[in-house]
C-alpha atoms as a PDB file:
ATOM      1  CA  UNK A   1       0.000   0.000   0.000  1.00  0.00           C
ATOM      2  CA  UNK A   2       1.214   3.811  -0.026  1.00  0.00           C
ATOM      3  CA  UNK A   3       3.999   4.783   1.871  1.00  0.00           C
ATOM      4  CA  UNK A   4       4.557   8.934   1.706  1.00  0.00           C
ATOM      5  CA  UNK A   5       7.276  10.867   3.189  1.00  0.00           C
ATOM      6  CA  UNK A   6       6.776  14.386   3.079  1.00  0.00           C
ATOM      7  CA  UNK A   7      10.153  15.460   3.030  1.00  0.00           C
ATOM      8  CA  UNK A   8      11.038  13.682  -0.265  1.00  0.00           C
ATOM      9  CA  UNK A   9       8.886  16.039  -1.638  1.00  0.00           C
ATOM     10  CA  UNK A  10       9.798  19.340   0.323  1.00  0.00           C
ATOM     11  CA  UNK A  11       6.021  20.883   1.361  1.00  0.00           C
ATOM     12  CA  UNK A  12       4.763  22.849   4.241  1.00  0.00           C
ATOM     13  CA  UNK A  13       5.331  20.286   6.312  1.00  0.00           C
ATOM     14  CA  UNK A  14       8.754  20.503   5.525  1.00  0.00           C
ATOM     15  CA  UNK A  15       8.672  23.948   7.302  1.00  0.00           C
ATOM     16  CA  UNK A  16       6.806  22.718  10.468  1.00  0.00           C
ATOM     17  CA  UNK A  17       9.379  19.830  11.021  1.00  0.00           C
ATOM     18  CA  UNK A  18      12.540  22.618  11.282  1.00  0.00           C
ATOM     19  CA  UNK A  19      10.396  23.755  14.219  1.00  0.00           C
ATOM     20  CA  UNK A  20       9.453  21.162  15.631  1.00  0.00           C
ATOM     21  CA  UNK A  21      12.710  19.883  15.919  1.00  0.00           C
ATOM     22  CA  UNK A  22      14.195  22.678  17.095  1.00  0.00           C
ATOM     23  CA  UNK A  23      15.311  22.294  20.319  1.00  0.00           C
ATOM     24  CA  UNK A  24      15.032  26.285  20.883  1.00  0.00           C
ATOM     25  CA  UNK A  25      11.637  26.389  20.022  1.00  0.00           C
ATOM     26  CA  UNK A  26      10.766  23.539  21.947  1.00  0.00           C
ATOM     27  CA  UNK A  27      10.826  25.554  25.063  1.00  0.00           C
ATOM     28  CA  UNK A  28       7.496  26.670  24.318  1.00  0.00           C
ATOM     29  CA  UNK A  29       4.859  23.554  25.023  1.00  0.00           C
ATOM     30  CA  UNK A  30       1.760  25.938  23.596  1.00  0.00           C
ATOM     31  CA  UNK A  31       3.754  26.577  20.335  1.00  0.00           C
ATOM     32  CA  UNK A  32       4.949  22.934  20.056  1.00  0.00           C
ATOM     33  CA  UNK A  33       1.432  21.314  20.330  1.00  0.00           C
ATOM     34  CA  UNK A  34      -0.069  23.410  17.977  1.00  0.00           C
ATOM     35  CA  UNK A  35       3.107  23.033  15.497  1.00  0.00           C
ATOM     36  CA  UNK A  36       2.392  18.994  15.472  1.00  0.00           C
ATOM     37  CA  UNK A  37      -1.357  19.637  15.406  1.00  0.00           C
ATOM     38  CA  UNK A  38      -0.972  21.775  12.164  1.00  0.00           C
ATOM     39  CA  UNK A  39       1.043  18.320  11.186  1.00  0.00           C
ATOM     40  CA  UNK A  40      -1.801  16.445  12.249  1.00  0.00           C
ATOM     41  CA  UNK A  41      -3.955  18.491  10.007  1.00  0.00           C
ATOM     42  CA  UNK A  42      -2.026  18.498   6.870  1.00  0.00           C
ATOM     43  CA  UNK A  43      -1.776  14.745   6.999  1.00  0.00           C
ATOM     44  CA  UNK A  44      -5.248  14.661   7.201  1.00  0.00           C
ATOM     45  CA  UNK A  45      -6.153  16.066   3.937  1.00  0.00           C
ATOM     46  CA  UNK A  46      -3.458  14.191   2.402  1.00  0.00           C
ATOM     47  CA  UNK A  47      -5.400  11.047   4.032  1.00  0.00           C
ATOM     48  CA  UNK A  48      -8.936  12.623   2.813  1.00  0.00           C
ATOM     49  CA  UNK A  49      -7.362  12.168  -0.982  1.00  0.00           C
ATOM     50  CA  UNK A  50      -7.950   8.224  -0.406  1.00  0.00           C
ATOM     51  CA  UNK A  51     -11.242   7.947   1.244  1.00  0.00           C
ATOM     52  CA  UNK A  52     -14.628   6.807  -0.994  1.00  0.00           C
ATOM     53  CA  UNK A  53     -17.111   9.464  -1.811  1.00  0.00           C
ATOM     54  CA  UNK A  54     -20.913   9.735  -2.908  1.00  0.00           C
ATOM     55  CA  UNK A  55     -22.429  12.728  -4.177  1.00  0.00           C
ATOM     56  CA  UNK A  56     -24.887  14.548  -1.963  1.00  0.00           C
ATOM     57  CA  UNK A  57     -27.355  16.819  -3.630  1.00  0.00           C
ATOM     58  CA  UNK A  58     -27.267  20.034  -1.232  1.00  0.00           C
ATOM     59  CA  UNK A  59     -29.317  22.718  -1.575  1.00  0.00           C
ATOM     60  CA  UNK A  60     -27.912  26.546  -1.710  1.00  0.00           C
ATOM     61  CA  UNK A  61     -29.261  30.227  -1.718  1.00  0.00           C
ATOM     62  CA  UNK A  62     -29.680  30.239  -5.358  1.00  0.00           C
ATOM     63  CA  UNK A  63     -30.466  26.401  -6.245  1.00  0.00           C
ATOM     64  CA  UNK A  64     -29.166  23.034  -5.957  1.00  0.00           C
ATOM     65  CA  UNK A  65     -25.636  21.509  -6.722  1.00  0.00           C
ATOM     66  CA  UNK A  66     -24.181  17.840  -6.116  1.00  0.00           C
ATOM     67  CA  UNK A  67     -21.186  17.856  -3.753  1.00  0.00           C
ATOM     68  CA  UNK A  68     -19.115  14.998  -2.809  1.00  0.00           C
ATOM     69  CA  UNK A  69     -18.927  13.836   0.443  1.00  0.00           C
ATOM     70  CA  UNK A  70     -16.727  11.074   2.341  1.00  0.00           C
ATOM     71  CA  UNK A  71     -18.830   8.125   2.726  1.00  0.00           C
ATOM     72  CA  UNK A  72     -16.232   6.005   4.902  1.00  0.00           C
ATOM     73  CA  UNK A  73     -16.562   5.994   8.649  1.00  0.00           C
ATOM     74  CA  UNK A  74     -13.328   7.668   9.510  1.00  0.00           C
ATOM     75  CA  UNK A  75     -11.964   6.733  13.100  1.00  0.00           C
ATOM     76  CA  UNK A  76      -8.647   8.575  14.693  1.00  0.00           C
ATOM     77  CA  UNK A  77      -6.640   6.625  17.368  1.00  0.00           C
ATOM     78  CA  UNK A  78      -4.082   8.157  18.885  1.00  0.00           C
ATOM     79  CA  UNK A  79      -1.109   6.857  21.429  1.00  0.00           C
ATOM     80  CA  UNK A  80      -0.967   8.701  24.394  1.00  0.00           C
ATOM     81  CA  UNK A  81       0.490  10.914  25.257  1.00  0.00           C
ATOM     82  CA  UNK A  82       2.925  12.063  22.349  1.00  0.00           C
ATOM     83  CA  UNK A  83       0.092  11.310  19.872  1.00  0.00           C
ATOM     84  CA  UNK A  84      -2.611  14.040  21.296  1.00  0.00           C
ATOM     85  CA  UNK A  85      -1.644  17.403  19.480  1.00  0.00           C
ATOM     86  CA  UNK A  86      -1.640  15.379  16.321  1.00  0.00           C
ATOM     87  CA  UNK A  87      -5.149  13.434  16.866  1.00  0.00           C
ATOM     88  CA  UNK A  88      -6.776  16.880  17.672  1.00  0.00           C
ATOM     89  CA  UNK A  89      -5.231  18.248  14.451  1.00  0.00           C
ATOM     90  CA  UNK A  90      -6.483  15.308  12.537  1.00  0.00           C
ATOM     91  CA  UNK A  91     -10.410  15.629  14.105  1.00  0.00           C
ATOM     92  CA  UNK A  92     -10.556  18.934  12.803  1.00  0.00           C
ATOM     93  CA  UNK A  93      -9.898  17.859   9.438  1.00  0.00           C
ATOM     94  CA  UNK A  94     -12.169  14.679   9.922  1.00  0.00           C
ATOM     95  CA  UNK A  95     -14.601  16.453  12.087  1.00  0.00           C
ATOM     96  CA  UNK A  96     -17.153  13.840  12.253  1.00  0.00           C
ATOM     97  CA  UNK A  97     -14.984  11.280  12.933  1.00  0.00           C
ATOM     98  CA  UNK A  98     -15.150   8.793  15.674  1.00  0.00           C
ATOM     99  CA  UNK A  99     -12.227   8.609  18.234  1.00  0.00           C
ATOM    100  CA  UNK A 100      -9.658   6.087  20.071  1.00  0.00           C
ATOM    101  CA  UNK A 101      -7.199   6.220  22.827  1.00  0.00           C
ATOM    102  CA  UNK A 102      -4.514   3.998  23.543  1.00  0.00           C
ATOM    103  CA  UNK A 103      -2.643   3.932  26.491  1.00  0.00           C
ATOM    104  CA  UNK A 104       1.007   2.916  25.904  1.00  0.00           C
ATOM    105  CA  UNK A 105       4.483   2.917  27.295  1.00  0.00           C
ATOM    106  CA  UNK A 106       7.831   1.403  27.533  1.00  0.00           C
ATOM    107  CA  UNK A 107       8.429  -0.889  31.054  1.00  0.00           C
ATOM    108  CA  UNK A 108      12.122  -0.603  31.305  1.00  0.00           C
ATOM    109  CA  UNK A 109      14.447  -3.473  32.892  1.00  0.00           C
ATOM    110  CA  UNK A 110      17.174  -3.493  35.308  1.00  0.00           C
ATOM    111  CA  UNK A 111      19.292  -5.213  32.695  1.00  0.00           C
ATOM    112  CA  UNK A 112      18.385  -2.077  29.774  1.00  0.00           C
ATOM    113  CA  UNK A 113      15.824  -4.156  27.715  1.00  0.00           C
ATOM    114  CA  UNK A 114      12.461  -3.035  27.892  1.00  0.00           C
ATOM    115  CA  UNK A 115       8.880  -4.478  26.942  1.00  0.00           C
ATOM    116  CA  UNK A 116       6.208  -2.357  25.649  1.00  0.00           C
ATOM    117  CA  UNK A 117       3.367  -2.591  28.165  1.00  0.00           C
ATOM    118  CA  UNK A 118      -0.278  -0.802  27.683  1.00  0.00           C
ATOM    119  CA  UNK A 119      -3.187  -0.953  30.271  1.00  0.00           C
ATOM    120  CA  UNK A 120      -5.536   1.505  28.653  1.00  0.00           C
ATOM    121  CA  UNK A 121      -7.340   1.334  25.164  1.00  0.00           C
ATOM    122  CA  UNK A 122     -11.219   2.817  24.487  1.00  0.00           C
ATOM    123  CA  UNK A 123     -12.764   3.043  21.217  1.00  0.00           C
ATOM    124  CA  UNK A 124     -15.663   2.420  19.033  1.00  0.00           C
ATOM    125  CA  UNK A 125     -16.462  -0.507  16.816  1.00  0.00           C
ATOM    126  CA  UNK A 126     -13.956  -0.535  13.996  1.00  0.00           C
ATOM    127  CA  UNK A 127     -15.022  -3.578  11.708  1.00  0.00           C
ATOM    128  CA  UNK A 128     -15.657  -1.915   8.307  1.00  0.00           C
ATOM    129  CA  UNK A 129     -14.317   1.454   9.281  1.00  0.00           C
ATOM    130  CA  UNK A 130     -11.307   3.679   8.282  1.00  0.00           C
ATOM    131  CA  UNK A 131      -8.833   3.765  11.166  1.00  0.00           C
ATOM    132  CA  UNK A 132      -6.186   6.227  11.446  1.00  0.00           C
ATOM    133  CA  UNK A 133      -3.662   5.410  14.096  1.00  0.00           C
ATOM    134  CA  UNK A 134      -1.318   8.502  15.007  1.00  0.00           C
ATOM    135  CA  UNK A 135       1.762   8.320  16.861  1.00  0.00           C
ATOM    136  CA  UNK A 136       4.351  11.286  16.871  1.00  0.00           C
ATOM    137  CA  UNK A 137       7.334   9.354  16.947  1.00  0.00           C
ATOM    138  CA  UNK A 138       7.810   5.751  15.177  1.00  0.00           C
ATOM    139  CA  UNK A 139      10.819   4.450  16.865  1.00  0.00           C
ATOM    140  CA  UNK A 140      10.901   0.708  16.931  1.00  0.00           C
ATOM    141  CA  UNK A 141       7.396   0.514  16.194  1.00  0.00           C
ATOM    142  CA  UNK A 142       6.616  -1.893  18.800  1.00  0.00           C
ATOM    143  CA  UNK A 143       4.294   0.602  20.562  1.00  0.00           C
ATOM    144  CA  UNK A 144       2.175   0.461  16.972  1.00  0.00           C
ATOM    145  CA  UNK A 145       2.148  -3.127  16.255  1.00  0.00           C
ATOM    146  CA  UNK A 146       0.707  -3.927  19.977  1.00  0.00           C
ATOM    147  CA  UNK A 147      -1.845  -1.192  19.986  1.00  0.00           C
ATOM    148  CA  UNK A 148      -2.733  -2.336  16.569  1.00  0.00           C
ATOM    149  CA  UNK A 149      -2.899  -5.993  17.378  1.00  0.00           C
ATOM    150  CA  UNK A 150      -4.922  -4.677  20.852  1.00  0.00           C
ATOM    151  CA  UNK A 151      -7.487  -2.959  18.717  1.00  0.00           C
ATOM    152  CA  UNK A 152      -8.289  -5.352  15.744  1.00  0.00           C
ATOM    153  CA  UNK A 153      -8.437  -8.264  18.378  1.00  0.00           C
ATOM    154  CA  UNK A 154     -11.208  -6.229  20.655  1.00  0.00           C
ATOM    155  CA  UNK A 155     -12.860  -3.954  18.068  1.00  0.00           C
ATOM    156  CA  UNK A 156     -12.911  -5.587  14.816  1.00  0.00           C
ATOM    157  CA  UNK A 157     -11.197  -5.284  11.240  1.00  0.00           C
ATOM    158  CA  UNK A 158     -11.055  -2.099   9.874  1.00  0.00           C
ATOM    159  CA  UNK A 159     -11.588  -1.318   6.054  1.00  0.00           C
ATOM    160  CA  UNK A 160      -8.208   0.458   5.680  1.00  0.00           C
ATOM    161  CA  UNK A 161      -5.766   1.437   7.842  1.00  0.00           C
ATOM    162  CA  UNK A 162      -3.585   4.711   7.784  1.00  0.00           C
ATOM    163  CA  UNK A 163      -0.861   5.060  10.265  1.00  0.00           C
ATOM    164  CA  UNK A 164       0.712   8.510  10.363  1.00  0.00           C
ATOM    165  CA  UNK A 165       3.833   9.769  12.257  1.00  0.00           C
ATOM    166  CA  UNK A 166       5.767  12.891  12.777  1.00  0.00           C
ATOM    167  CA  UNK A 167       9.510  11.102  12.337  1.00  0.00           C
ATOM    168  CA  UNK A 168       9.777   7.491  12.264  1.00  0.00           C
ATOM    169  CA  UNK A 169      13.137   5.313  12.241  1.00  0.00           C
ATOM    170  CA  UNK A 170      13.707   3.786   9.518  1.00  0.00           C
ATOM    171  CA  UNK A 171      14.232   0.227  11.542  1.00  0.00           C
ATOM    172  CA  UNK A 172      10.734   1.189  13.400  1.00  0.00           C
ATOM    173  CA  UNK A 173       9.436   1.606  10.005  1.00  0.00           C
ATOM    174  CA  UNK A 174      10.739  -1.416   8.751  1.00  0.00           C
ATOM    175  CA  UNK A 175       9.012  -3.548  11.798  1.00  0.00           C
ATOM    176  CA  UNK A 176       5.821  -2.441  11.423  1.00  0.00           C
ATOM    177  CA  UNK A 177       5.518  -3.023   8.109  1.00  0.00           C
ATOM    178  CA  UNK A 178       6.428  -6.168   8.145  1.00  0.00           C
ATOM    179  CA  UNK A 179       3.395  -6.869  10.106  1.00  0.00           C
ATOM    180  CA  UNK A 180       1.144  -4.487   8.281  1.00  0.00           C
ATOM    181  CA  UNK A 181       2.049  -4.205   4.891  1.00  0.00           C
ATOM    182  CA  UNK A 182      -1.279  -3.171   3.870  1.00  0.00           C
ATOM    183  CA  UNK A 183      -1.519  -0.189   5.741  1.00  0.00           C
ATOM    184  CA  UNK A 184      -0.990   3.419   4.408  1.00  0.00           C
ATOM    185  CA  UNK A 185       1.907   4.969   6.073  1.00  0.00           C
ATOM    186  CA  UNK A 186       2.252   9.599   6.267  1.00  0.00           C
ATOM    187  CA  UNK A 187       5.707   9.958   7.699  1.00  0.00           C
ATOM    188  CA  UNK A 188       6.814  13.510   8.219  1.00  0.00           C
ATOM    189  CA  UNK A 189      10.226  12.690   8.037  1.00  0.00           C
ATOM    190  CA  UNK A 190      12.206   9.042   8.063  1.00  0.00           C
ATOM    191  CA  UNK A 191      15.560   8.903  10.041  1.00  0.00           C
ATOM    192  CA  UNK A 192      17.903   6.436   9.974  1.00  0.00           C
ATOM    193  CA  UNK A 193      19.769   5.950  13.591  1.00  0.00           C
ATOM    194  CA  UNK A 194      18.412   4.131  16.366  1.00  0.00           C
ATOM    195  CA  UNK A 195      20.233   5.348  20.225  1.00  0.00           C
ATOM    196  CA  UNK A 196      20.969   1.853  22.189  1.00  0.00           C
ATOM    197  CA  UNK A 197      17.707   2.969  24.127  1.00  0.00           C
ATOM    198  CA  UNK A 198      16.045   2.912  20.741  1.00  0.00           C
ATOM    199  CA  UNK A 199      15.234   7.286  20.714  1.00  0.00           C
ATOM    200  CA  UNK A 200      15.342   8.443  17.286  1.00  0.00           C
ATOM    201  CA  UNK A 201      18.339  10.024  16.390  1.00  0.00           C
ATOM    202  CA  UNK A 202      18.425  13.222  15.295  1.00  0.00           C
ATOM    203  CA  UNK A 203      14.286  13.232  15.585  1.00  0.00           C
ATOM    204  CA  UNK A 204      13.332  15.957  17.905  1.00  0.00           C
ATOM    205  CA  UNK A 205      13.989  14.339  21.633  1.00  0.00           C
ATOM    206  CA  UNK A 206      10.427  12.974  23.676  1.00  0.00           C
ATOM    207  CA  UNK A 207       7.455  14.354  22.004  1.00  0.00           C
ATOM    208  CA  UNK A 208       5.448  13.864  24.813  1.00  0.00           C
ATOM    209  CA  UNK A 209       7.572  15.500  27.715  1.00  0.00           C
ATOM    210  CA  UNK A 210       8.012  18.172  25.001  1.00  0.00           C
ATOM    211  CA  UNK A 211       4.641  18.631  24.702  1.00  0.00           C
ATOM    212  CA  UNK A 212       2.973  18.030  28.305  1.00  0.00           C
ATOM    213  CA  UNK A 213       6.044  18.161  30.261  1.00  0.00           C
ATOM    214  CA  UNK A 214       8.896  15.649  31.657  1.00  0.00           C
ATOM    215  CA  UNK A 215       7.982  12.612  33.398  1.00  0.00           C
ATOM    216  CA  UNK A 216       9.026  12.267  36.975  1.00  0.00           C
END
């Protein structure tokens, strides 16, 4: 299925990825939400481009004109908590959209392995739908398959699915879609080094202590 990597083709996302990486600008959590929302949004009308339509017949001011309208049941998922700026930024593109929350994170070892561990997940029926599934950061993509595997196993099969990421590892990349080849894949940016603790390197540091501040 399609793969797109928006800096390949240098766009306006192009310009919100030199901020959001910038570890300057990062000292402003309002400013670095809304930067990977506005990602979140862009995305989403890139996504809109492969939904089905029908043709509604709507009526204006001065008559009556077909328009077409998406047709699929969209649903956004989201993996909390680096995922949340972009999920909001992808419901106000897909505004009628359904939502899900997954609750993920990595349970580190005294020997430096770590499993990835998640006790929360909500979301509607998904048999038949269009899921979207955003994470900010695709590192070794072990976060994704689970939550993926978690949802499909409780919620049903969706119609398509489109998983969409600020900067992804090429390695995380790699993983996942080896399990999921027939998912659509947005990636803001693809990077090739993995750090022995498996952060992205260069990427842009921990989205979500960025974002909502550093864990304790």
């Amino acid at each position: 299925m399609a793969t797109k990597i928006f800096t390949e083709t240098p766009s306006i996302i192009s310009e919100f990825l030199s901020r959001v990486r910038n570890v300057n600008l990062q000292q402003d959590k309002h400013k670095m939400r809304r930067y990977m929302e506005m990602i979140g949004q862009f995305m989403g009308y890139e996504i809109s481009k492969t939904l089905d339509y029908s043709e509604l017949q709507v009526d204006t001011p001065m008559g009556s004109e077909g328009c077409d309208v998406i047709s699929d049941d969209v649903v956004i998922a989201s993996i909390m908590r680096a995922g949340l700026p972009m999920h909001h930024g992808l419901l106000e593109v897909f505004d009628k959209a359904d939502s899900a929350f997954i609750g993920a994170y990595r349970k580190h070892h005294k020997d430096g392995t770590f499993e990835i561990e998640s006790e929360y997940q909500s979301s509607v029926q998904l048999e038949g739908k269009v899921l979207i599934l955003a994470d900010a950061m695709l590192a070794t993509g072990s976060s994704l398959k689970l939550a993926l595997e978690n949802l499909i196993s409780e919620y049903g099969q969706p119609k398509a699915i489109h998983i969409a990421a600020i900067i992804a590892a090429q390695d995380g990349f790699n993983y996942i879609h080896r399990y999921h080849p027939d998912a659509h894949y947005w990636i803001g940016d693809m990077d090739e080094e993995l750090t022995a603790k498996n952060y992205i390197v260069p990427g842009l540091g921990d989205a979500g202590d960025i974002c909502f501040g550093e864990k304790s």
